[in-house]
Structures are given as C-alpha cells and as structure tokens.
PDB file of C-alpha atoms in Angstrom:
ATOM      1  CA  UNK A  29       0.000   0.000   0.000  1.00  0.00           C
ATOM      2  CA  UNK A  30       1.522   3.359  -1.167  1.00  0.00           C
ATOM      3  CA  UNK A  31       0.813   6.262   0.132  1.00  0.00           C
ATOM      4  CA  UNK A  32       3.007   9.001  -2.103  1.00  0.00           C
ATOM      5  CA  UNK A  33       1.705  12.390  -0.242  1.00  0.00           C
ATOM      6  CA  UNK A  34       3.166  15.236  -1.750  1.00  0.00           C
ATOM      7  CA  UNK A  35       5.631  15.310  -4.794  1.00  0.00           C
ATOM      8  CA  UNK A  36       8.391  14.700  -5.729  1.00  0.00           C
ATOM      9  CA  UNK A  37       7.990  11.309  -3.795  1.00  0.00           C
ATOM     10  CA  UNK A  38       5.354   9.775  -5.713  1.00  0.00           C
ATOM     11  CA  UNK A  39       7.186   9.979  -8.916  1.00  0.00           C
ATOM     12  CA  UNK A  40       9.824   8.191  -7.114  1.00  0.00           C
ATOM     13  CA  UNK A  41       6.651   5.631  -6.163  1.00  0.00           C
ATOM     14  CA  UNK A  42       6.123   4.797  -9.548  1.00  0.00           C
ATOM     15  CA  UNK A  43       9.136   4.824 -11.741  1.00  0.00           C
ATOM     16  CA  UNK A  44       9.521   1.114 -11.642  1.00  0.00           C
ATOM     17  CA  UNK A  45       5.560   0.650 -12.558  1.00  0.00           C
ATOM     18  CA  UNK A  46       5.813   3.374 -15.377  1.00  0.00           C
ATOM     19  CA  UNK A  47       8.834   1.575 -16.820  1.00  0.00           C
ATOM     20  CA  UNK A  48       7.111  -2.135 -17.531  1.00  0.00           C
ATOM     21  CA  UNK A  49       3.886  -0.168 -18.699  1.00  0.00           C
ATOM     22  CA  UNK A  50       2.990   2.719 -20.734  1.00  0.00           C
ATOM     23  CA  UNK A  51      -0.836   2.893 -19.785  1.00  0.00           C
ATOM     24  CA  UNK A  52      -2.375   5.285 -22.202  1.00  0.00           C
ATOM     25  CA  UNK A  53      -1.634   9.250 -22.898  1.00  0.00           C
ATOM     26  CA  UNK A  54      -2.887  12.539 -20.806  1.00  0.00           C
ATOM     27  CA  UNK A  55      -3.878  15.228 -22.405  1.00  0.00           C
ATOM     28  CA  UNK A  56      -3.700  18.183 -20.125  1.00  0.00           C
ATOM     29  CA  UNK A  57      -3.127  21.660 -20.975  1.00  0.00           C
ATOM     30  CA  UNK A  58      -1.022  24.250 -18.472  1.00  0.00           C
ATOM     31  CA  UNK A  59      -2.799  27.265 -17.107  1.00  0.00           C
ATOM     32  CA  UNK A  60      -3.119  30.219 -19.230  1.00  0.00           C
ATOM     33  CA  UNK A  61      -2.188  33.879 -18.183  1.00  0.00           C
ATOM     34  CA  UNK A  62      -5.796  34.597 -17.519  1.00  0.00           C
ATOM     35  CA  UNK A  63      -6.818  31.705 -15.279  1.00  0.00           C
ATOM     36  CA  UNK A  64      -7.234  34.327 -12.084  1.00  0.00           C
ATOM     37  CA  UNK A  65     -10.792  35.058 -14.194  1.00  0.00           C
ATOM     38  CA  UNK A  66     -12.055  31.609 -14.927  1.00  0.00           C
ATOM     39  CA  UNK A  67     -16.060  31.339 -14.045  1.00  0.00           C
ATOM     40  CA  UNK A  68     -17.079  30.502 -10.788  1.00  0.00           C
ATOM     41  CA  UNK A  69     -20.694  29.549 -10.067  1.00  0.00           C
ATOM     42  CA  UNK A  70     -21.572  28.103  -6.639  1.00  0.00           C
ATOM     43  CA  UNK A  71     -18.326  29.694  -4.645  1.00  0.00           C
ATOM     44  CA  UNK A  72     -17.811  32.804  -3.822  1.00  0.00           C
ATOM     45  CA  UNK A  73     -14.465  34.323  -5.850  1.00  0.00           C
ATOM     46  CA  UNK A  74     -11.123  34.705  -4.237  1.00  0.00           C
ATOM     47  CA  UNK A  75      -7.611  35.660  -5.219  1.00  0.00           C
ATOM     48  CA  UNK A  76      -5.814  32.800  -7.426  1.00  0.00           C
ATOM     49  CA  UNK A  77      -2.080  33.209  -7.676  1.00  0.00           C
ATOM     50  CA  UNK A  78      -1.620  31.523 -11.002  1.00  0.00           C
ATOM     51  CA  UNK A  79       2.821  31.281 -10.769  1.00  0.00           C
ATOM     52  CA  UNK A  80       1.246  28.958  -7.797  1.00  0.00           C
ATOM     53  CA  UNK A  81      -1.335  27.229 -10.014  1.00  0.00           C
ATOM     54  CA  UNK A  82       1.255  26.624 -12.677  1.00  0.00           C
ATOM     55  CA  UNK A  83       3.594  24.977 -10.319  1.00  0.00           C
ATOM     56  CA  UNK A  84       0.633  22.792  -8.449  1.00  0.00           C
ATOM     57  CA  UNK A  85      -0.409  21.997 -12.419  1.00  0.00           C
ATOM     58  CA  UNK A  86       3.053  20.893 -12.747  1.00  0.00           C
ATOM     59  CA  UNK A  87       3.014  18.557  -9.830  1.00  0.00           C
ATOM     60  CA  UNK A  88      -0.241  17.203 -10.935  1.00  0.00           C
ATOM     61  CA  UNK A  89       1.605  16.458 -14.627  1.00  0.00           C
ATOM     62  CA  UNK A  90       4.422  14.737 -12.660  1.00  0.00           C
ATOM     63  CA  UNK A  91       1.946  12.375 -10.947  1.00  0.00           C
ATOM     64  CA  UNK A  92       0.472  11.388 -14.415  1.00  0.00           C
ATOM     65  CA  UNK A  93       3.617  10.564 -15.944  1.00  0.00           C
ATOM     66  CA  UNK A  94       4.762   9.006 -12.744  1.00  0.00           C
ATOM     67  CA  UNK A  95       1.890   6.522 -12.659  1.00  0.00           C
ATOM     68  CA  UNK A  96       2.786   5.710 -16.625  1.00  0.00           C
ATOM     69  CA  UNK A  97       0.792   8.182 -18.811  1.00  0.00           C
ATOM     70  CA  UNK A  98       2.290   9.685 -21.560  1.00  0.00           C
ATOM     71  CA  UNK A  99       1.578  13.057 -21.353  1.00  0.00           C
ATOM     72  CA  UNK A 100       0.741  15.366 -24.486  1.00  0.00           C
ATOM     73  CA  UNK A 101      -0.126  19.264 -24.116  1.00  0.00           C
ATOM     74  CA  UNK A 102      -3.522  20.527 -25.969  1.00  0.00           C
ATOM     75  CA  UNK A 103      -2.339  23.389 -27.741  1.00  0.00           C
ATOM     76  CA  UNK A 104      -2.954  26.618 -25.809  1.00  0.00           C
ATOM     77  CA  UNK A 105      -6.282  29.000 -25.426  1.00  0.00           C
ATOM     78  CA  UNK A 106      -4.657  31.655 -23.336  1.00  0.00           C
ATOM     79  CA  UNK A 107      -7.540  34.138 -24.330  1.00  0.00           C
ATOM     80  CA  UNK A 108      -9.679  31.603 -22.359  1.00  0.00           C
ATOM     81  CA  UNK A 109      -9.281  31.911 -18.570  1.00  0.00           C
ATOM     82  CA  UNK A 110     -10.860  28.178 -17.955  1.00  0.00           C
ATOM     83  CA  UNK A 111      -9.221  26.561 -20.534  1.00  0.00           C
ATOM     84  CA  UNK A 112      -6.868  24.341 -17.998  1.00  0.00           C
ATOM     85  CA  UNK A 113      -9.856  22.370 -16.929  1.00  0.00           C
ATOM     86  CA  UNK A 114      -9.479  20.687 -20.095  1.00  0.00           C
ATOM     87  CA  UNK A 115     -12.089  17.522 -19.447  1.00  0.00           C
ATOM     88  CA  UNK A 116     -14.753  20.127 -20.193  1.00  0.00           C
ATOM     89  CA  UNK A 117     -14.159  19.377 -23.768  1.00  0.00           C
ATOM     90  CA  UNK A 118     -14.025  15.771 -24.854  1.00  0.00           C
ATOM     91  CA  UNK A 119     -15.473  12.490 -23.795  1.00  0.00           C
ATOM     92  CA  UNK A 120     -13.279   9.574 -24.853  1.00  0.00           C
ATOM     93  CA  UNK A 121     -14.770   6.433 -25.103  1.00  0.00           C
ATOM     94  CA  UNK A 122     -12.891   3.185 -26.384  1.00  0.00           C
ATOM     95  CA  UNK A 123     -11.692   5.038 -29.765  1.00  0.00           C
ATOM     96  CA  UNK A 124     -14.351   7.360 -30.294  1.00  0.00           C
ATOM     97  CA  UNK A 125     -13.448  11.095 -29.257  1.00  0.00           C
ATOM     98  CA  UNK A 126     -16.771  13.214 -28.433  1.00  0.00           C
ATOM     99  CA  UNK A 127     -15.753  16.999 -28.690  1.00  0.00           C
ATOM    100  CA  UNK A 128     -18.650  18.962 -26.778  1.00  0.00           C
ATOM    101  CA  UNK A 129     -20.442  21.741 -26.658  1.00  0.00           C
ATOM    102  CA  UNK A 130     -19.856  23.955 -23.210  1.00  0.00           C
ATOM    103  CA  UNK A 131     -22.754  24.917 -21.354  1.00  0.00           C
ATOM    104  CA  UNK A 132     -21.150  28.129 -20.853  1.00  0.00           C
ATOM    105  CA  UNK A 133     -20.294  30.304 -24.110  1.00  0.00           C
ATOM    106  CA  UNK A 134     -17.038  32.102 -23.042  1.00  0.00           C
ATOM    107  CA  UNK A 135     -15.580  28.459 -23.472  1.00  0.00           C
ATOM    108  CA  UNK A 136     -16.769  27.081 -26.722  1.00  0.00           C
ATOM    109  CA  UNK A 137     -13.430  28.428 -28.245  1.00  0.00           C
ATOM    110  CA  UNK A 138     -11.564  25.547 -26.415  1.00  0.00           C
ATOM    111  CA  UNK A 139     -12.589  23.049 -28.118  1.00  0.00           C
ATOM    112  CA  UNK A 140     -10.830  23.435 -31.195  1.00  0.00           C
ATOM    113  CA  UNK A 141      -7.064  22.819 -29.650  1.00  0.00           C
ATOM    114  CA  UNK A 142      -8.627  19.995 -28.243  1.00  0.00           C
ATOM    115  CA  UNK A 143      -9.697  18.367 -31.745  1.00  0.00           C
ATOM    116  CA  UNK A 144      -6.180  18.902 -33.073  1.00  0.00           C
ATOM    117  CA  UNK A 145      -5.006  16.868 -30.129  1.00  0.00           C
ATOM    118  CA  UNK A 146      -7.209  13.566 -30.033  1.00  0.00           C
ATOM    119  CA  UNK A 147      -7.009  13.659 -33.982  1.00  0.00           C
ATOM    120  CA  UNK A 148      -3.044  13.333 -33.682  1.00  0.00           C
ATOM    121  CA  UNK A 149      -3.554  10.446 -31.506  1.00  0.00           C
ATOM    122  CA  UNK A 150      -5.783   8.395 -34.242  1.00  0.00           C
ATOM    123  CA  UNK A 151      -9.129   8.996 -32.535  1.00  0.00           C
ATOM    124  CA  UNK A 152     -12.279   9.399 -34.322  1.00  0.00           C
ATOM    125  CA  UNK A 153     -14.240  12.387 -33.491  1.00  0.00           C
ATOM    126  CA  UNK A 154     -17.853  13.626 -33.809  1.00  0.00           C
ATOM    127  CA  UNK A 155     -19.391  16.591 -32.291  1.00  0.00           C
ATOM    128  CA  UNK A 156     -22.180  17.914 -29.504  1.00  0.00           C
ATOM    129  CA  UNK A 157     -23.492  20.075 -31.951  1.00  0.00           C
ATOM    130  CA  UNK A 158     -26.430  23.196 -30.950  1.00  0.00           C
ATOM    131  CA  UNK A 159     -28.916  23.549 -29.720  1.00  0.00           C
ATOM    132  CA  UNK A 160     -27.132  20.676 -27.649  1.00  0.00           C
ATOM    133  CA  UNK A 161     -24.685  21.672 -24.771  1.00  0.00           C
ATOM    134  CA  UNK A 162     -22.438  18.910 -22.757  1.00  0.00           C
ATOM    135  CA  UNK A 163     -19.745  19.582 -20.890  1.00  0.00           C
ATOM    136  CA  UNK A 164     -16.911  16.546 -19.965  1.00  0.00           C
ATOM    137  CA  UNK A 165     -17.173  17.453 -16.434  1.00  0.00           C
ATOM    138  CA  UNK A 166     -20.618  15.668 -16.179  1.00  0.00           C
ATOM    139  CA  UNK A 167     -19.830  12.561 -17.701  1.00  0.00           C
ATOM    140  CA  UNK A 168     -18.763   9.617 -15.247  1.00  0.00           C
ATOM    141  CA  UNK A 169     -17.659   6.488 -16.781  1.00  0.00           C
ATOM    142  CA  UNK A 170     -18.542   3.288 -14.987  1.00  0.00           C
ATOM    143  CA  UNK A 171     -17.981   0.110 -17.163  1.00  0.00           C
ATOM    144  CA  UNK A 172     -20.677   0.237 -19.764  1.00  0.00           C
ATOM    145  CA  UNK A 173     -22.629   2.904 -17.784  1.00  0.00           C
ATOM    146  CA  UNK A 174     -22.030   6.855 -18.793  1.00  0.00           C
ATOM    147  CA  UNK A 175     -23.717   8.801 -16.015  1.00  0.00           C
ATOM    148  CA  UNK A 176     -24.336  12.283 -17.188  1.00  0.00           C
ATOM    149  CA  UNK A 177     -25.058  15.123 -14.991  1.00  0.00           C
ATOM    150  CA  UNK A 178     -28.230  17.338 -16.070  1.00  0.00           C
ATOM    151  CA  UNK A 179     -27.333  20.829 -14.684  1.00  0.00           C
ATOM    152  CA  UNK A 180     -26.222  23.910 -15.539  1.00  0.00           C
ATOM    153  CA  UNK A 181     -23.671  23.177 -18.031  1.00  0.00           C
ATOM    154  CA  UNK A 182     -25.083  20.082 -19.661  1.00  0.00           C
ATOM    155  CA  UNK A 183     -28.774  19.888 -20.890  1.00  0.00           C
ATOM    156  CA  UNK A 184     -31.317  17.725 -22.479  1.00  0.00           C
ATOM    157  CA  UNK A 185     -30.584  18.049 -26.117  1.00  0.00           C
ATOM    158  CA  UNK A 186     -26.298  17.375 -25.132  1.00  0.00           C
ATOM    159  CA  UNK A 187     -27.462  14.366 -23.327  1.00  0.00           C
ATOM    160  CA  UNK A 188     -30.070  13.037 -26.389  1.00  0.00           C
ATOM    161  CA  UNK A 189     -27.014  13.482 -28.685  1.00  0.00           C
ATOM    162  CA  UNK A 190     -24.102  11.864 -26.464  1.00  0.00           C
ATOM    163  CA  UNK A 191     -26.606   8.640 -26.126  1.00  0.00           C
ATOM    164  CA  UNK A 192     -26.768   8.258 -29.868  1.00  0.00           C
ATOM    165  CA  UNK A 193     -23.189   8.942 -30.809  1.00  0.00           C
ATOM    166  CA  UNK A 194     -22.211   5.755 -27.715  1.00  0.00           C
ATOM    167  CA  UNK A 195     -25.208   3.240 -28.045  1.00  0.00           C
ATOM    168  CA  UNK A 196     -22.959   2.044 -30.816  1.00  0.00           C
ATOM    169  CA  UNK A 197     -20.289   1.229 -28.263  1.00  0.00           C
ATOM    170  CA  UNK A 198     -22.484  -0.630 -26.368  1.00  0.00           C
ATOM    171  CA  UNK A 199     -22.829   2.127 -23.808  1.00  0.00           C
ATOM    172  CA  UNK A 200     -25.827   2.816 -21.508  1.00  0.00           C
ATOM    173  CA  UNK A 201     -26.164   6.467 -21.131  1.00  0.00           C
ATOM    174  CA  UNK A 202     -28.056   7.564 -17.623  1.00  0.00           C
ATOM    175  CA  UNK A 203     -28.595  11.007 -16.788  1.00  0.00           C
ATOM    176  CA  UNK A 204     -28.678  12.120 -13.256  1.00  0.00           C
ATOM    177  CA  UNK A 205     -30.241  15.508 -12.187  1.00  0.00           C
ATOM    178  CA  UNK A 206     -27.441  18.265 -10.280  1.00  0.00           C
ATOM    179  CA  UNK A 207     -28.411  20.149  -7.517  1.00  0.00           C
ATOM    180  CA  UNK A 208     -26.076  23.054  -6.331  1.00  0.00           C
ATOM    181  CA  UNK A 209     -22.877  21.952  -7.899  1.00  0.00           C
ATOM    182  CA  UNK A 210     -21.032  22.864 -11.235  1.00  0.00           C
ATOM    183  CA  UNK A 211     -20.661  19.135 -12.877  1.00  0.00           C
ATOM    184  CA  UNK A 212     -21.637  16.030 -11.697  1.00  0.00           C
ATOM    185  CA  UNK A 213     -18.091  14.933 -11.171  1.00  0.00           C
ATOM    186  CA  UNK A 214     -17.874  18.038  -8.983  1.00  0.00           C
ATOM    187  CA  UNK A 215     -20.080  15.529  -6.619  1.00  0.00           C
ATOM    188  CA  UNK A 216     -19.315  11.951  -7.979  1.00  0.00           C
ATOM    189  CA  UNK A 217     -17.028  10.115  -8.790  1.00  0.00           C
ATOM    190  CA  UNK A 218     -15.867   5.929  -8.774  1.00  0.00           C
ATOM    191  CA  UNK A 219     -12.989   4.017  -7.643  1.00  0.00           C
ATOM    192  CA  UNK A 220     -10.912   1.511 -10.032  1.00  0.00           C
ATOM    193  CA  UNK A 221     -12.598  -0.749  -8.807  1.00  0.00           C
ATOM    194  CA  UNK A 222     -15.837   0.546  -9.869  1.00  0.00           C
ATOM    195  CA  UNK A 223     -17.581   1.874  -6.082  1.00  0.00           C
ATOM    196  CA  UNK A 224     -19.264   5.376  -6.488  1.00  0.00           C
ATOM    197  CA  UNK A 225     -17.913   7.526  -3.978  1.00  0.00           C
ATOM    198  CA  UNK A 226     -19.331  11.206  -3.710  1.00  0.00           C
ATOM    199  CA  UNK A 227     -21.174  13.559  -1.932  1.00  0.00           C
ATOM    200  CA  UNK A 228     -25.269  12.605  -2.005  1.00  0.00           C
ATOM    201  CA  UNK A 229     -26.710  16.067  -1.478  1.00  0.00           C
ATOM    202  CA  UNK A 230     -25.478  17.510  -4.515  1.00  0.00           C
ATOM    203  CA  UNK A 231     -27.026  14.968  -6.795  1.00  0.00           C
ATOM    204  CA  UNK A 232     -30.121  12.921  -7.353  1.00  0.00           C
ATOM    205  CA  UNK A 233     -28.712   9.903  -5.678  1.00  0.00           C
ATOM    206  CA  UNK A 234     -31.473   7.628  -7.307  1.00  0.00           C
ATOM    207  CA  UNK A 235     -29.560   6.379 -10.955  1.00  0.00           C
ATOM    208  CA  UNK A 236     -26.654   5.119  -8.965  1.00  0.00           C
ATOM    209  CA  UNK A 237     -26.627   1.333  -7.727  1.00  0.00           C
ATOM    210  CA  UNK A 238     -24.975   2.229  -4.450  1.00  0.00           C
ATOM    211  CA  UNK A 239     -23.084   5.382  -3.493  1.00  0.00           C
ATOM    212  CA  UNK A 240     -20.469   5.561  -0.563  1.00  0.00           C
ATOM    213  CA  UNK A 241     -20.806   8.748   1.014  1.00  0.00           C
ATOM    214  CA  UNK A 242     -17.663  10.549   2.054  1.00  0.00           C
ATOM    215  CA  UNK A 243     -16.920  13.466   4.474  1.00  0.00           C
ATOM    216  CA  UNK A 244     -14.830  15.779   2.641  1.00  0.00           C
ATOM    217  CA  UNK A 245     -15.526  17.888  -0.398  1.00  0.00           C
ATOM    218  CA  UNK A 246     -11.838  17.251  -2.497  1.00  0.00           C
ATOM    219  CA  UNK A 247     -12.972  13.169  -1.195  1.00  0.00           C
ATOM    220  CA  UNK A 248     -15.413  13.444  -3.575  1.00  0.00           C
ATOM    221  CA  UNK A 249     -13.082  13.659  -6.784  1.00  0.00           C
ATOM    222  CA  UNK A 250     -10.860  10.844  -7.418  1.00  0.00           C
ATOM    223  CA  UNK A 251      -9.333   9.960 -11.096  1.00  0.00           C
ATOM    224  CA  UNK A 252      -8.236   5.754 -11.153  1.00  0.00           C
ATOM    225  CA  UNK A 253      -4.668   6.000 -12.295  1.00  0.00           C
ATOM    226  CA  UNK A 254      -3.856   2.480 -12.077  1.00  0.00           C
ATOM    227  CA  UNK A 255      -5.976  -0.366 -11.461  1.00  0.00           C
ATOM    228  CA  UNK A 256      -5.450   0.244  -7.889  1.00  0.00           C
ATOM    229  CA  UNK A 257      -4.450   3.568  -7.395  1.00  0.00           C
ATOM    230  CA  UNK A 258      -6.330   6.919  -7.509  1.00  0.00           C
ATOM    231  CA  UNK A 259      -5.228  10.659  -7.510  1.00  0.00           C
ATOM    232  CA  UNK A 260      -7.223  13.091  -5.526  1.00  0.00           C
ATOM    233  CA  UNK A 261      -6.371  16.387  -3.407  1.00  0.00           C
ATOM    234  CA  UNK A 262      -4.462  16.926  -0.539  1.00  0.00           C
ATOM    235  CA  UNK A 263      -7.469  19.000   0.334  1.00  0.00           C
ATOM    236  CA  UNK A 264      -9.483  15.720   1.498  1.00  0.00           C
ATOM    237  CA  UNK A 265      -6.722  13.834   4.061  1.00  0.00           C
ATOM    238  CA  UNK A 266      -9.693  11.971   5.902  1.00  0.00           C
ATOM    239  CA  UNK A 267     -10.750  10.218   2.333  1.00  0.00           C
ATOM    240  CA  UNK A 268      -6.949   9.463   1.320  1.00  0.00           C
ATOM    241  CA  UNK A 269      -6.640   8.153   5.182  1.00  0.00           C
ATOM    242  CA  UNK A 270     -10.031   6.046   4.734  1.00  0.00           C
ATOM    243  CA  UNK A 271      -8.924   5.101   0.635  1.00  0.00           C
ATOM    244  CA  UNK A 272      -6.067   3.427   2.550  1.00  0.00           C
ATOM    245  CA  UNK A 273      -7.414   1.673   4.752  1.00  0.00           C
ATOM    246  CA  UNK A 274      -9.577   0.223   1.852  1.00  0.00           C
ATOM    247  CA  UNK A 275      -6.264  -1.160   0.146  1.00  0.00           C
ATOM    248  CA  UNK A 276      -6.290   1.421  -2.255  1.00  0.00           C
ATOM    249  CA  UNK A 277      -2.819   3.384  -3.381  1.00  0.00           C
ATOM    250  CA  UNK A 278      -3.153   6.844  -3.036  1.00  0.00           C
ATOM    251  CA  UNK A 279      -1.316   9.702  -4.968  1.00  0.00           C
ATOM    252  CA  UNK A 280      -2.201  13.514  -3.422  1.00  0.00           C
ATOM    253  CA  UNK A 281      -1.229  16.347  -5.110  1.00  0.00           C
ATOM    254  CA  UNK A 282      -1.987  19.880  -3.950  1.00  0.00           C
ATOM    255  CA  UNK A 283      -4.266  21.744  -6.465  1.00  0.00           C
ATOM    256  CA  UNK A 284      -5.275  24.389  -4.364  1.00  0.00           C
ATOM    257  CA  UNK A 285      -5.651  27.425  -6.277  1.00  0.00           C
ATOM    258  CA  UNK A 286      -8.011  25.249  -9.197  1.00  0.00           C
ATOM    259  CA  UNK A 287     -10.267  24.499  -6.169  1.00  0.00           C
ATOM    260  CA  UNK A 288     -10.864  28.388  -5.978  1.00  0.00           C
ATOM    261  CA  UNK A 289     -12.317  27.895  -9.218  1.00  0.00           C
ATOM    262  CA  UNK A 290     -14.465  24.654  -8.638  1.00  0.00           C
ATOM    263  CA  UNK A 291     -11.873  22.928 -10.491  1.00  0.00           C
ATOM    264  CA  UNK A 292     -11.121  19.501  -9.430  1.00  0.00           C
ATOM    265  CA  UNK A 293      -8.370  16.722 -10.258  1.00  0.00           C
ATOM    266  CA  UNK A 294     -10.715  15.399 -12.659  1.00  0.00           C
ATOM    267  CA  UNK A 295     -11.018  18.037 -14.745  1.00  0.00           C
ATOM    268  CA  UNK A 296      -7.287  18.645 -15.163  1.00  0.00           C
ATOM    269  CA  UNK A 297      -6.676  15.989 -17.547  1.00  0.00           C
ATOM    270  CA  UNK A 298      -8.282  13.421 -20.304  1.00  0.00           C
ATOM    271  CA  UNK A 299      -6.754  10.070 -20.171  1.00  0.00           C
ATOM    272  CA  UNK A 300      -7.041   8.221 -22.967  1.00  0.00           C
ATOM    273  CA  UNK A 301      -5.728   4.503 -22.590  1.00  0.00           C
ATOM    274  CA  UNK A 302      -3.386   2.420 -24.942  1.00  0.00           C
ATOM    275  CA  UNK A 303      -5.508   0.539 -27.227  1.00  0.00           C
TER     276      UNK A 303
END
C-alpha cells in the first residue's frame, strides 16, 4: 500500500511501474495567463495566484507521468481563462473522441485545440453540436454505464445526442439531475474498482446502484490511475486516510488554487488509454 503524499515522492513511487507499462496518454493543458478570471458559479471568488497554479499543475503532470501516462499538451487557449480544466471538452470512449459543446459560451473556443489533439492520436471524433450543450465534467464512466449530470452546463438536447453517438459502443447512457454543484463529477465520482464515492446532497442519488458517502468535499473527486491507485487532493486527508485503509494506493497532489475555481483533479486531464 503506497501512500506518495506530496511530490516529488510519488514519482519516485512509480518509476519502476511506469517503466514495464505505458498505460495510455494525458492530455492536459497548463494554465493560461488569464486563469485568475475563470467562471465561478456556486463559490464565492477569491484571489488565485496563477505562478502557484502553474507549479501545483506541474506537480499534478508529474503524478500522471509518474503513474505511466504519456503526457501530451492541448495546444494553448490563453484568451480563455478556464481553458486548464481541459475535461470540459471531450469524452473519450474506447476510440471514439466526443468533442462537446460547453454549457457556458465564453468556453466554446476551447474546443478546437482539443480536436487537433485527439485527432493526432488516431481517434475518431464527432461533435455535440447546438442547440445541444455537454460539458466533460458531467460525464462519469462506470464500465458500460455513462452517467451524465443534467445541470447547468449540460442539458437535455447534449445528453439526447451523447446517447446516440455511444449506443454504438455498447454504452448505456443515464442522466442524473445536479443540484447546487457545477458538474456532476464536482459531486461523484468511482474508484478503479468501480464503487461510487461522492457527496449525495449535490445529486439525485437515485440512478446510482450504491453510493459511498464521504466526508470531505476534495474526497469526492478521485481519477483511477492504475488499477489500484487513484489521484485526488491533498485538500481531502480523511478520504486518502479512509482510501487506505480500503487497500487502495493513493497519490495527493496539492491543487489548491483550481479548487478556488471549482476545479477539481478530474477536470485537469483526459486520459485516454493504450488501445
């Protein structure tokens, strides 16, 4: 059981792993000059200090590539303060790359760097296309099961055309109503092992076969690195203390300054596993 903290120690944790196995590539993409303006919704605004951010983005990288992923930079939207939070854009299921439609429009320009990067790695695309809006944030994979938050940023028509473009793919799409939170994976997310973990206020707890509840906000957003590891904040030591205890691996990075922004360790990145 591995319990990496704070980097640089984690990378250390999984140099040997990383060598035997290349698991898939990360797309991330750094924070741009004007991240101190990104949108905030359901939190009240405070002071980011993005030299910070871009040195907690560059621990969260290291943690990536530590745990295998290749990682591969979307090509920079610096005139869009969000664009960091680069989930928002794509759903990637088996080799099928779903570019979306944001909910909100300062953030539709992202999505083109975004194409340009899943086409380079072979991917097929198709698009959420108007009046449809989806954004990758409110997608949870589980197995065959997409769960798809139905908010603020993701509506009827997104979720109508995200079913047709994956019932090919033998995928199950199941939408689950938001309640005060930006995205459902703001709320919800699942271990590798496939156990939804989250917070059950902030969503309609009914789609989900079980949900474990935990205490912490940052507890509630995990990203399965390995098939028994996950990376979540340091923000949420009670959950990585509990994930433990469960036999899990845990990897914690700080990502402090993303959190004043709703942003979460899920939305940081796209993984996109070797096929």
């Amino acid at each position: 059981m591995t319990d990496s903290g704070l980097f640089p120690t984690s990378v250390t944790t999984h140099t040997a792993a990383s060598a035997v196995r290349r698991r898939g590539t990360a797309l991330v993409r750094p924070p741009g000059p004007r991240l101190a303006d990104g949108i905030v919704t359901h939190i009240e605004r405070s002071p980011v200090d993005v030299p910070l951010a871009r040195a907690q983005h560059a621990a969260y990288v290291a943690a990536l590539a530590g745990a295998g992923w290749d990682v591969r930079e979307v090509p920079p939207a610096d005139e869009h303060p969000d664009a960091v939070f680069v989930e928002d854009t794509v759903v990637v299921v088996d080799d099928l790359a779903v570019l979306t439609h944001p909910g909100a429009l300062q953030r539709r320009g992202e999505v083109e760097g975004t194409a340009k990067a899943v086409e380079g790695l072979g991917l097929r695309t198709v698009r959420i296309t108007a009046p449809g809006h989806l954004d990758g944030g409110d997608v949870l994979q589980v197995g065959t099961t997409v769960y798809v938050g139905r908010g603020g940023r993701t509506d009827a028509e997104g979720i109508r055309q995200l079913r047709a473009h994956l019932a090919p793919l033998g995928r199950t799409v199941v939408p689950v109503p938001l309640h005060a939170v930006l995205h459902l994976k703001s709320a919800v997310t699942a271990l590798p092992d496939g156990t939804i973990v989250g917070l059950p206020d902030l969503v309609d707890v009914a789609p989900f076969p079980t949900l474990r509840t935990v205490e912490e906000e940052g507890g509630a957003h995990v990203v399965p690195i390995t098939e028994g590891t996950v990376l979540m904040a340091t923000s949420a030591p009670k959950t990585r203390e509990w994930l433990l205890d469960l036999g899990f691996d845990v990897v914690a990075v700080d990502i402090g300054e993303f959190e004043k922004l709703e942003g979460c360790v899920t939305c940081l990145s796209v993984l996109v596993p070797a096929r």
